PDB file as gemmi writes it, atoms N, CA and C in Angstrom:
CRYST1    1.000    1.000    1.000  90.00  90.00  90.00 P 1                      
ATOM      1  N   UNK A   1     -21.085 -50.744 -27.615  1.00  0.00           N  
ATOM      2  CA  UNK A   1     -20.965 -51.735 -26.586  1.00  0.00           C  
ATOM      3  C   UNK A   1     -19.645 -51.553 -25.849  1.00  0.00           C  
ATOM      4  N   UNK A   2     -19.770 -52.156 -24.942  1.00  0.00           N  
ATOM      5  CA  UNK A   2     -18.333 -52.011 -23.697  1.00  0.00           C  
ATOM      6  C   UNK A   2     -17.058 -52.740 -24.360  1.00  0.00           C  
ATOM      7  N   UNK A   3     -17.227 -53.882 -25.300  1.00  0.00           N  
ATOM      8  CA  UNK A   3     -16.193 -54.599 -26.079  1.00  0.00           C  
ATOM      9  C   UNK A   3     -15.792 -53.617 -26.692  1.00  0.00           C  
ATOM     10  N   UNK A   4     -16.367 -52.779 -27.788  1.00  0.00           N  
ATOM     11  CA  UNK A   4     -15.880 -52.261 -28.695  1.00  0.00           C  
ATOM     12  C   UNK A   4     -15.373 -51.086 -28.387  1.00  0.00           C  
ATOM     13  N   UNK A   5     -15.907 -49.874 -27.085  1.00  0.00           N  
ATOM     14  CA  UNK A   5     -15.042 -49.018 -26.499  1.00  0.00           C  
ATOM     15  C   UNK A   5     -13.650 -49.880 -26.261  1.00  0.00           C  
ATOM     16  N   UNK A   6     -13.768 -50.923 -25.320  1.00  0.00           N  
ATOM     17  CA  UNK A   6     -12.430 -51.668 -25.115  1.00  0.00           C  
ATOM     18  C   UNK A   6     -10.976 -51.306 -26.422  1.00  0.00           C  
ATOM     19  N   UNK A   7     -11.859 -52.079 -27.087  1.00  0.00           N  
ATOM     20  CA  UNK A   7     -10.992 -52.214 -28.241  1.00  0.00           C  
ATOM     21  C   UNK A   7     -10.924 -51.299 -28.919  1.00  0.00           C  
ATOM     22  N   UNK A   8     -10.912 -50.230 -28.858  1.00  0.00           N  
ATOM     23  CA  UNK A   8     -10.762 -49.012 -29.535  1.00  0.00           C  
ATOM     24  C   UNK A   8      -9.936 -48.335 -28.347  1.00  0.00           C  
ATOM     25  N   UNK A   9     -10.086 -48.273 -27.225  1.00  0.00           N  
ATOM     26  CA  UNK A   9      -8.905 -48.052 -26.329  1.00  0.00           C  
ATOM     27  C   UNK A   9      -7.606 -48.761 -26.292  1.00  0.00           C  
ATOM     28  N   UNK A  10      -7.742 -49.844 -26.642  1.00  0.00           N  
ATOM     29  CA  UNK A  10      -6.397 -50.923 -27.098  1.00  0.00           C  
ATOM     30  C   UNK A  10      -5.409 -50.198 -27.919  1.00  0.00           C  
ATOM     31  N   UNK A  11      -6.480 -50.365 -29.107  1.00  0.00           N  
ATOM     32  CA  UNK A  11      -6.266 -49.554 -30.670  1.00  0.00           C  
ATOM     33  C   UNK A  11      -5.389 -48.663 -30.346  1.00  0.00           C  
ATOM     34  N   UNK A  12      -6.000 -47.334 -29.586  1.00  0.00           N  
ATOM     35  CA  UNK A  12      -5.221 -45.956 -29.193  1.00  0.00           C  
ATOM     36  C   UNK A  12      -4.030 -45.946 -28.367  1.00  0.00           C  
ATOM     37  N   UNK A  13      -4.062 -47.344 -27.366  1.00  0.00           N  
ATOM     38  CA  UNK A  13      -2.586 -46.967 -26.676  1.00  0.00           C  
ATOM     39  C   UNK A  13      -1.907 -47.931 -27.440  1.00  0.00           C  
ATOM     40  N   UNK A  14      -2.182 -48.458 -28.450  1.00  0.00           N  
ATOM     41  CA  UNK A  14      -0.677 -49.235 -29.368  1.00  0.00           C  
ATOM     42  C   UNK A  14      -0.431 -48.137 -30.024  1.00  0.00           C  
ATOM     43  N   UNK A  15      -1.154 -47.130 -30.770  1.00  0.00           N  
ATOM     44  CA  UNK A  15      -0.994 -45.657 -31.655  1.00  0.00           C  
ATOM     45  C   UNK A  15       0.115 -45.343 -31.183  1.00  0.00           C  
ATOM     46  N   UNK A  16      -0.712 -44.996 -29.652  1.00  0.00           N  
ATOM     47  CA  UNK A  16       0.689 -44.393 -28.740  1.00  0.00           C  
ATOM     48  C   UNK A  16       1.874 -44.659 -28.379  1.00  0.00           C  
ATOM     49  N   UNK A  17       2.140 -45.787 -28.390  1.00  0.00           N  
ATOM     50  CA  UNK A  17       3.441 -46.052 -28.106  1.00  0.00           C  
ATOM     51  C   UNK A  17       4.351 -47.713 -28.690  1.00  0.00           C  
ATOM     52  N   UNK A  18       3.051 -47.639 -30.368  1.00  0.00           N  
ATOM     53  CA  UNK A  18       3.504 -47.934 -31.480  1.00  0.00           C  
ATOM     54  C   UNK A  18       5.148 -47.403 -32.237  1.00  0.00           C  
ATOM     55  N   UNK A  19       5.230 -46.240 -31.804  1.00  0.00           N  
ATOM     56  CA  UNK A  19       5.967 -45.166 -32.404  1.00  0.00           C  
ATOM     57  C   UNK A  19       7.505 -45.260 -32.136  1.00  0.00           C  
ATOM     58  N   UNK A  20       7.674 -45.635 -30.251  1.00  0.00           N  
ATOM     59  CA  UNK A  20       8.393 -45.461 -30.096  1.00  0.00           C  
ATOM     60  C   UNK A  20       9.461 -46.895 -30.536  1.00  0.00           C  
ATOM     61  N   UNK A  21       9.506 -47.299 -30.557  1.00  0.00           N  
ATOM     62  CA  UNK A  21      10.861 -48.460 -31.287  1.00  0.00           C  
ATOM     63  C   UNK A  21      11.160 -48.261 -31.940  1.00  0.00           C  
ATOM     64  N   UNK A  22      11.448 -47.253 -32.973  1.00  0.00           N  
ATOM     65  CA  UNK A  22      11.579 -46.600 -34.338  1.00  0.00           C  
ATOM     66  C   UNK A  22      11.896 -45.426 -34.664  1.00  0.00           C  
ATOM     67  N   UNK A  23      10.828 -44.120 -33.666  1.00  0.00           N  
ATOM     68  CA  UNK A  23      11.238 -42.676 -33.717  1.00  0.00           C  
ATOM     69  C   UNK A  23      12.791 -42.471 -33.330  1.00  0.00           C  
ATOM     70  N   UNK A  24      13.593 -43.488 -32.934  1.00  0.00           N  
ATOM     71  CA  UNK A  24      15.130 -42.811 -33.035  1.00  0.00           C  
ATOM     72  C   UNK A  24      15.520 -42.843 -34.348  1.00  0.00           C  
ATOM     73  N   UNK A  25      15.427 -43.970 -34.931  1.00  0.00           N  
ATOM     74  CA  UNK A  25      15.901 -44.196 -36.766  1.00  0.00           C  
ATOM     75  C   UNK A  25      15.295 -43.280 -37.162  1.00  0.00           C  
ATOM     76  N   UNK A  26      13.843 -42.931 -37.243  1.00  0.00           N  
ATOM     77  CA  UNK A  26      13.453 -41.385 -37.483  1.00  0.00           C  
ATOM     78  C   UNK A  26      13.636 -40.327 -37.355  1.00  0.00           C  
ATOM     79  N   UNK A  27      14.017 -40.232 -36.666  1.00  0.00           N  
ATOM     80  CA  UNK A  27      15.102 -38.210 -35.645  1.00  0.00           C  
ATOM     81  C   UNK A  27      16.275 -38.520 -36.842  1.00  0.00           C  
ATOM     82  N   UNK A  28      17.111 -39.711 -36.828  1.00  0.00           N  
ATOM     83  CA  UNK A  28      17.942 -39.691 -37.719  1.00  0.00           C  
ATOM     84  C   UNK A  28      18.412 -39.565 -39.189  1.00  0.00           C  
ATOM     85  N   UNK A  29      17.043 -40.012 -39.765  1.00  0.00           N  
ATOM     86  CA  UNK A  29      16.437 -40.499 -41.121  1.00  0.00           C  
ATOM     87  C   UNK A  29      16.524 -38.613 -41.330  1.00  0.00           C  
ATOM     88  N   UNK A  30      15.294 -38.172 -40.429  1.00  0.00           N  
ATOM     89  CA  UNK A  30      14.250 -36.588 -40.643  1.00  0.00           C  
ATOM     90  C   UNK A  30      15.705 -35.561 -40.602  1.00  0.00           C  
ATOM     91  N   UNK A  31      16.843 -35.672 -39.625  1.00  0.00           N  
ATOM     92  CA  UNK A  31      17.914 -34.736 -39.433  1.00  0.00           C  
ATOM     93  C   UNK A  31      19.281 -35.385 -39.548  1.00  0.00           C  
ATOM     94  N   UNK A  32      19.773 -35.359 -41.007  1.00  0.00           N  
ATOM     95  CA  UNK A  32      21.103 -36.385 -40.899  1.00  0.00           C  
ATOM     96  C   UNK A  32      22.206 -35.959 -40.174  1.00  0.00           C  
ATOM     97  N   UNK A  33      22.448 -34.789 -39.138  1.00  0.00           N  
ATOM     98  CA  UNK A  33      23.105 -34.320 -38.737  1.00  0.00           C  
ATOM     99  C   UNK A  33      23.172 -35.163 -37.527  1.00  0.00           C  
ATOM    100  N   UNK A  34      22.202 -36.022 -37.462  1.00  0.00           N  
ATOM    101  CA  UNK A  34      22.286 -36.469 -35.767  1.00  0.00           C  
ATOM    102  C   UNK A  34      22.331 -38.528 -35.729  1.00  0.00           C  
ATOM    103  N   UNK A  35      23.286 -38.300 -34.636  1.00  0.00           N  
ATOM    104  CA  UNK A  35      23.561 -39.669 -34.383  1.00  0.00           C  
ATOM    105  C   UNK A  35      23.196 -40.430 -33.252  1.00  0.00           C  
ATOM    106  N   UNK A  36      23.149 -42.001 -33.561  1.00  0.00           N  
ATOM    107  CA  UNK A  36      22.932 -42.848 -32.094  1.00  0.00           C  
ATOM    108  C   UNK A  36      22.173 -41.579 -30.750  1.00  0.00           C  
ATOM    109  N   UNK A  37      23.606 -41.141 -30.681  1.00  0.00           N  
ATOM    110  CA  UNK A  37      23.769 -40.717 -28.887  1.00  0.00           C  
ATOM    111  C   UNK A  37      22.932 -39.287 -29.051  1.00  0.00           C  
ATOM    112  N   UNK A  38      22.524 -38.197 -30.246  1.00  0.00           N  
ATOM    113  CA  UNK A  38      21.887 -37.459 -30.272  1.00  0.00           C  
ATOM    114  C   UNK A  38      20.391 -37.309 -30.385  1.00  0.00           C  
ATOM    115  N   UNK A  39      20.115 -38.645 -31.000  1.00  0.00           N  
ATOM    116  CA  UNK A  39      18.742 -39.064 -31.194  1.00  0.00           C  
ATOM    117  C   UNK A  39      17.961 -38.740 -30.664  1.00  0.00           C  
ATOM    118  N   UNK A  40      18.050 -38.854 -29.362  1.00  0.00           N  
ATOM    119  CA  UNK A  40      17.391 -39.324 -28.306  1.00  0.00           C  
ATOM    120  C   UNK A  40      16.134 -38.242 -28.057  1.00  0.00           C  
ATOM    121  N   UNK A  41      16.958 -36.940 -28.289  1.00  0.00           N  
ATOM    122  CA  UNK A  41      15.737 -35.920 -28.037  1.00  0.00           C  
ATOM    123  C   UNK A  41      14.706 -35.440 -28.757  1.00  0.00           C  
ATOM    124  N   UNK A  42      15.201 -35.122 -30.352  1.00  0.00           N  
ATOM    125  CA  UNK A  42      14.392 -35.240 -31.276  1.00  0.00           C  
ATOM    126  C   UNK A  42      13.185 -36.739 -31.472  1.00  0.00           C  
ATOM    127  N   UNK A  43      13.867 -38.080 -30.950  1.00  0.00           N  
ATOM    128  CA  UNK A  43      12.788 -38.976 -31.068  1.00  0.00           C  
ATOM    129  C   UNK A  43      11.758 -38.761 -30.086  1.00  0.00           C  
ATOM    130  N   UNK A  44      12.169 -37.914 -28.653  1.00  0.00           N  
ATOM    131  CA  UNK A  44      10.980 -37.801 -28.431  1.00  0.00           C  
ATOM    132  C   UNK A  44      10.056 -36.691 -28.352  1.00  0.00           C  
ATOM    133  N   UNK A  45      10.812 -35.592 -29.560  1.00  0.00           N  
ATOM    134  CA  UNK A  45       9.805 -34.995 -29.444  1.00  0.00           C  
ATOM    135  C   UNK A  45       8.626 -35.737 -30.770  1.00  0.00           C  
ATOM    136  N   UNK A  46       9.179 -36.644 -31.758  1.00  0.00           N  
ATOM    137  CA  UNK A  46       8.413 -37.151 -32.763  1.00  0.00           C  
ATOM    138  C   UNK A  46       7.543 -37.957 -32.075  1.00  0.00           C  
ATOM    139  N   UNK A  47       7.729 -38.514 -30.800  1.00  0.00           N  
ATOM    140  CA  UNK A  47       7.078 -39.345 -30.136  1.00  0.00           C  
ATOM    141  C   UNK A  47       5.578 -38.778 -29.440  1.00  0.00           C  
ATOM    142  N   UNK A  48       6.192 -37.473 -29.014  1.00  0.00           N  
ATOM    143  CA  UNK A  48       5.551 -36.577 -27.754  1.00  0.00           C  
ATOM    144  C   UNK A  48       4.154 -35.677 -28.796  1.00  0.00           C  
ATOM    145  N   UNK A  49       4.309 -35.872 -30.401  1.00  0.00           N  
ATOM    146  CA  UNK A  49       3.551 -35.195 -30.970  1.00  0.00           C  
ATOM    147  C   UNK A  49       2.291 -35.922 -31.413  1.00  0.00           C  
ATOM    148  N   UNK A  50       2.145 -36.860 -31.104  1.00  0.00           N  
ATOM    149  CA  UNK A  50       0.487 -37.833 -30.891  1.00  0.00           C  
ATOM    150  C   UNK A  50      -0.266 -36.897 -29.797  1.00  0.00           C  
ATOM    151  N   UNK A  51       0.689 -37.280 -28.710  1.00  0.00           N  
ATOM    152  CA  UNK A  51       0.059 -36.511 -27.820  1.00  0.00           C  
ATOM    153  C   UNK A  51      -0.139 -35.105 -27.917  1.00  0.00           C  
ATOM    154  N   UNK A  52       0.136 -34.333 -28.537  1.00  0.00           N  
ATOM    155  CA  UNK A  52       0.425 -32.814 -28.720  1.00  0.00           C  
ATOM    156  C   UNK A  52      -0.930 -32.451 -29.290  1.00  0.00           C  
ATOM    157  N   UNK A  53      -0.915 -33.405 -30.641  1.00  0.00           N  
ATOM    158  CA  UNK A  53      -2.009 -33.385 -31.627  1.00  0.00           C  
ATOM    159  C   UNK A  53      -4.123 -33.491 -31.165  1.00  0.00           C  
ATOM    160  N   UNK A  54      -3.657 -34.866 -29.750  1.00  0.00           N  
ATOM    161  CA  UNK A  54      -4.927 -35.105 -29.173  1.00  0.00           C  
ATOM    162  C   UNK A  54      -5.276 -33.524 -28.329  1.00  0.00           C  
ATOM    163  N   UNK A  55      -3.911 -33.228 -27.790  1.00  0.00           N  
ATOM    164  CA  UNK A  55      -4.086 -31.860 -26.536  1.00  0.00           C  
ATOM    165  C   UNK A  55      -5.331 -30.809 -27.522  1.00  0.00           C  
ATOM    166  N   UNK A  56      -4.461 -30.463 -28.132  1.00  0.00           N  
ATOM    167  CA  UNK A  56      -5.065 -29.321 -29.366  1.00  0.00           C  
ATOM    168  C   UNK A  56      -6.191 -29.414 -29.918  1.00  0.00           C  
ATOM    169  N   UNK A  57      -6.470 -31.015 -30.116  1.00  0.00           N  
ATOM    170  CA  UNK A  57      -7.953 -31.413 -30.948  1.00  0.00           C  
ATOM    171  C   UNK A  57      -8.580 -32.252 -29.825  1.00  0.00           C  
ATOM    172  N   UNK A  58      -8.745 -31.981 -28.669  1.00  0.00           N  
ATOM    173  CA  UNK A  58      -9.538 -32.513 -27.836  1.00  0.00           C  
ATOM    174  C   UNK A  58     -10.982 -31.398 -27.774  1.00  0.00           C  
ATOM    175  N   UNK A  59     -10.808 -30.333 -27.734  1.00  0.00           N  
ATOM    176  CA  UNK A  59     -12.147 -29.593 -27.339  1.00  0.00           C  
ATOM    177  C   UNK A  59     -12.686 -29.682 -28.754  1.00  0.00           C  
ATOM    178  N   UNK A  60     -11.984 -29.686 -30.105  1.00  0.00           N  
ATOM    179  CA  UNK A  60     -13.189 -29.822 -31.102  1.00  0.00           C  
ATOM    180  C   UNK A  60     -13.436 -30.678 -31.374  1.00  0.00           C  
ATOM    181  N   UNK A  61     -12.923 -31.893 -30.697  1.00  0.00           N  
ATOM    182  CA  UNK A  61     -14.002 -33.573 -31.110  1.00  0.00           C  
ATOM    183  C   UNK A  61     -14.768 -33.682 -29.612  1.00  0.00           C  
ATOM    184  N   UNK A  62     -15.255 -32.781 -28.675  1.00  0.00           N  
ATOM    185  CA  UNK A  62     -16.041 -32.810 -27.774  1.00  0.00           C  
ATOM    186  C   UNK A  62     -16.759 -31.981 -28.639  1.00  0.00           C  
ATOM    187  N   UNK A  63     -16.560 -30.799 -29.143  1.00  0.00           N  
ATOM    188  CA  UNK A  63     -18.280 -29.827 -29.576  1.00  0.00           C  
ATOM    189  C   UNK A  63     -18.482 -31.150 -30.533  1.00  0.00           C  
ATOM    190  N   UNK A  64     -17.505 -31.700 -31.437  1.00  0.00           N  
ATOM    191  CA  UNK A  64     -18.025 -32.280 -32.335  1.00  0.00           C  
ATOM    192  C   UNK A  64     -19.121 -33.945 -31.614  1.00  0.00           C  
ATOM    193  N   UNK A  65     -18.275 -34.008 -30.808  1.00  0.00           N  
ATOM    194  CA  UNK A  65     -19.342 -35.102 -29.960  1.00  0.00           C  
ATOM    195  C   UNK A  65     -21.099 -34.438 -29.488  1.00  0.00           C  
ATOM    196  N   UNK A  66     -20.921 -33.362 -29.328  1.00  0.00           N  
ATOM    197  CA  UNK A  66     -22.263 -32.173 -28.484  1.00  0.00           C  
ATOM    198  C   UNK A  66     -22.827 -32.061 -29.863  1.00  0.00           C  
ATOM    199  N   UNK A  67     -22.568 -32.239 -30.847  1.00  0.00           N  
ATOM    200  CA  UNK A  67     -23.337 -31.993 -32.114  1.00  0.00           C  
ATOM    201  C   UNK A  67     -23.837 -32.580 -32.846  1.00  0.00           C  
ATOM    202  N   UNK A  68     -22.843 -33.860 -33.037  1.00  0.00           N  
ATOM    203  CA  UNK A  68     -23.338 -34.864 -34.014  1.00  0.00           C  
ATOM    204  C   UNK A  68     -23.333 -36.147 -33.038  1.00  0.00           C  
ATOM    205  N   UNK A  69     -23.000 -36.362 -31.805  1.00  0.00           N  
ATOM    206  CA  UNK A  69     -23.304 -37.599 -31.351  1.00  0.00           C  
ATOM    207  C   UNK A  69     -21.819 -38.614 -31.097  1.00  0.00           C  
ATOM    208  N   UNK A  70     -21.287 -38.541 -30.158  1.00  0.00           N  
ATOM    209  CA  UNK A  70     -20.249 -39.617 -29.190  1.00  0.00           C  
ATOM    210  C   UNK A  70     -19.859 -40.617 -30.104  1.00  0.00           C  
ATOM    211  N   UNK A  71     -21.236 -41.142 -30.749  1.00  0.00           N  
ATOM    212  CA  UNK A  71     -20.641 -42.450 -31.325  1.00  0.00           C  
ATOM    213  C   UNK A  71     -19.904 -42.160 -32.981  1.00  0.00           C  
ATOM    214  N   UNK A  72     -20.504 -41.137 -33.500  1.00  0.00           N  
ATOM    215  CA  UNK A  72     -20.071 -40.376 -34.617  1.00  0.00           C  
ATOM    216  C   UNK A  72     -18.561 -39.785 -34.719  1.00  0.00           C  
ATOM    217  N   UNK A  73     -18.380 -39.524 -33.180  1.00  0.00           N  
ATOM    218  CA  UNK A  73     -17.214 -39.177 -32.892  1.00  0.00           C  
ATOM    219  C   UNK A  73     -16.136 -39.879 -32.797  1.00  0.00           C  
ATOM    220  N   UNK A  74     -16.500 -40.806 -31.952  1.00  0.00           N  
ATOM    221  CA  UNK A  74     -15.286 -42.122 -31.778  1.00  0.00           C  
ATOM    222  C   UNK A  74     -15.337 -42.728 -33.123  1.00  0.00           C  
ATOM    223  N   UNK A  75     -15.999 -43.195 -33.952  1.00  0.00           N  
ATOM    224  CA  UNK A  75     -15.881 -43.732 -35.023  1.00  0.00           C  
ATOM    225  C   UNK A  75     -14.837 -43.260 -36.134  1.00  0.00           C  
ATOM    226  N   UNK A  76     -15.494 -41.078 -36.102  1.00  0.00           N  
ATOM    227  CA  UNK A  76     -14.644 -40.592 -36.905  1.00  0.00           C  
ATOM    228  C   UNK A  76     -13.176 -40.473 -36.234  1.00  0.00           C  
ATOM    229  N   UNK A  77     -13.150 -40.332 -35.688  1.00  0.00           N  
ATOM    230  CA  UNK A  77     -11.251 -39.956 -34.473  1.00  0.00           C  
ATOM    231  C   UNK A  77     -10.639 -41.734 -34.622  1.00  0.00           C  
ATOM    232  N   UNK A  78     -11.381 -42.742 -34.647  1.00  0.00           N  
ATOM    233  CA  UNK A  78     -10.448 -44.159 -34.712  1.00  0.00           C  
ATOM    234  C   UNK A  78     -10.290 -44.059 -36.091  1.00  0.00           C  
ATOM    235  N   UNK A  79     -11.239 -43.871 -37.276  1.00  0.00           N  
ATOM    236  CA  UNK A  79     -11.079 -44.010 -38.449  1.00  0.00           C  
ATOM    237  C   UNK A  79      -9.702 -43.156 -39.115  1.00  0.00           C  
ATOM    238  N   UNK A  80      -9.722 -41.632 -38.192  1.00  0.00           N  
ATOM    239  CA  UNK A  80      -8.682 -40.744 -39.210  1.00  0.00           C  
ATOM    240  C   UNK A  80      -7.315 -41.371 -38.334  1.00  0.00           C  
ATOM    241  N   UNK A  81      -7.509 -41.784 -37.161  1.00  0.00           N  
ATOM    242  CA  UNK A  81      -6.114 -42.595 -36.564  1.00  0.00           C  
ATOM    243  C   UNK A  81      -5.595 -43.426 -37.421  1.00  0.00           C  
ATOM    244  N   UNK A  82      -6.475 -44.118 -37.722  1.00  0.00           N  
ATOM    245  CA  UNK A  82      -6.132 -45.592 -38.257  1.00  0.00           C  
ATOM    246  C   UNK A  82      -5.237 -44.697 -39.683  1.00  0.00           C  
ATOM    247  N   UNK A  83      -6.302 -43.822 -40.429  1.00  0.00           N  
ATOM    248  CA  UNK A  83      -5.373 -42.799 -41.806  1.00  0.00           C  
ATOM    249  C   UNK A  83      -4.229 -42.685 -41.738  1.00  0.00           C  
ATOM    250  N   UNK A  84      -4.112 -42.121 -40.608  1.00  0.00           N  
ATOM    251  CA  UNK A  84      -3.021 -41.119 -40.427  1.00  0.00           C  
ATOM    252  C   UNK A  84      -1.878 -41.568 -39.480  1.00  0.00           C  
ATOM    253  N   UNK A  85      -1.874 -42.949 -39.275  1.00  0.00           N  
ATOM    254  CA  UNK A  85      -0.904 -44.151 -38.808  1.00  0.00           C  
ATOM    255  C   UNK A  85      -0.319 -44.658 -39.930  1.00  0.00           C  
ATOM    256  N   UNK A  86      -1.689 -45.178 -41.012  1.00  0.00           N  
ATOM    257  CA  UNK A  86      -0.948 -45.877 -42.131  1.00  0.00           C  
ATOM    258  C   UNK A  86       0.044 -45.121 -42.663  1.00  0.00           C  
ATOM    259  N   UNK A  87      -0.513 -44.121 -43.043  1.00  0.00           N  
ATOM    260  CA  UNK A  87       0.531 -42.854 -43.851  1.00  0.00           C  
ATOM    261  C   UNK A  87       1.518 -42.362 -43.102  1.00  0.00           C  
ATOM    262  N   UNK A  88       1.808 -42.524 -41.900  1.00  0.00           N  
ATOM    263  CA  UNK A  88       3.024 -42.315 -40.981  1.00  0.00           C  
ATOM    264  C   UNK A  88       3.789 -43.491 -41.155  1.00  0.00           C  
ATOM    265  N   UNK A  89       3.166 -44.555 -41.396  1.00  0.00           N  
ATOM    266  CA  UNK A  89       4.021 -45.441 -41.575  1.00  0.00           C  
ATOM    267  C   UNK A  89       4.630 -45.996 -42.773  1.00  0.00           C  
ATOM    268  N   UNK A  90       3.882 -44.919 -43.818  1.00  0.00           N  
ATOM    269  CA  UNK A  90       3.975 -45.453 -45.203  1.00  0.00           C  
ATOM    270  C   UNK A  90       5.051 -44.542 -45.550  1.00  0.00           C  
ATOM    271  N   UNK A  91       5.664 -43.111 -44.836  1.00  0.00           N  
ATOM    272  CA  UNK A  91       6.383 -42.376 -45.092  1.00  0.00           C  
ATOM    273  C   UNK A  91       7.566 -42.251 -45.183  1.00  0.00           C  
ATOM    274  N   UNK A  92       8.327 -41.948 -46.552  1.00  0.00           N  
ATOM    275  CA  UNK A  92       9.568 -42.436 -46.898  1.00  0.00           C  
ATOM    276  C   UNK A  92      10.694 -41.614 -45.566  1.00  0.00           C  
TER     277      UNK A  92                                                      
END                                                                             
């Protein structure tokens, strides 16, 4: 239904830019060499790699849509988001 695309588009742009209020303490946490004023670039490349990840795995969740079916698809791609958010966020 049109609600539930909705809300699964919601879903994906909080993913997206869930990240950023935080990926500086992260650049810092991941490389103790770097401070405040160095942050900045490393957070976004931690930021810039959601997007990196969709670039790369966009044509095989289209065959995978041409094969098993759109709705099979969105289901599986929100489900391993939702995975692989928790565990980003669960990460020491």
């Amino acid at each position: 239904s049109t609600a539930a695309l909705a809300f699964a588009m919601l879903t994906q742009s909080f993913l997206l830019v869930g990240v950023f209020p935080y990926s500086g303490f992260l650049a810092m946490h991941l490389v103790p060499s770097l401070d405040e004023d160095s942050a900045g670039r490393f957070a976004g490349l931690i930021a810039s790699s959601f997007m990196v990840g969709r670039t790369f795995t966009s044509f095989l969740w289209g065959r995978a849509a041409d094969k098993y079916g759109r709705t099979f698809s969105i289901e599986a791609s929100l489900l391993l988001s939702a995975v692989f958010s928790v565990l980003f966020g669960l990460a020491p």
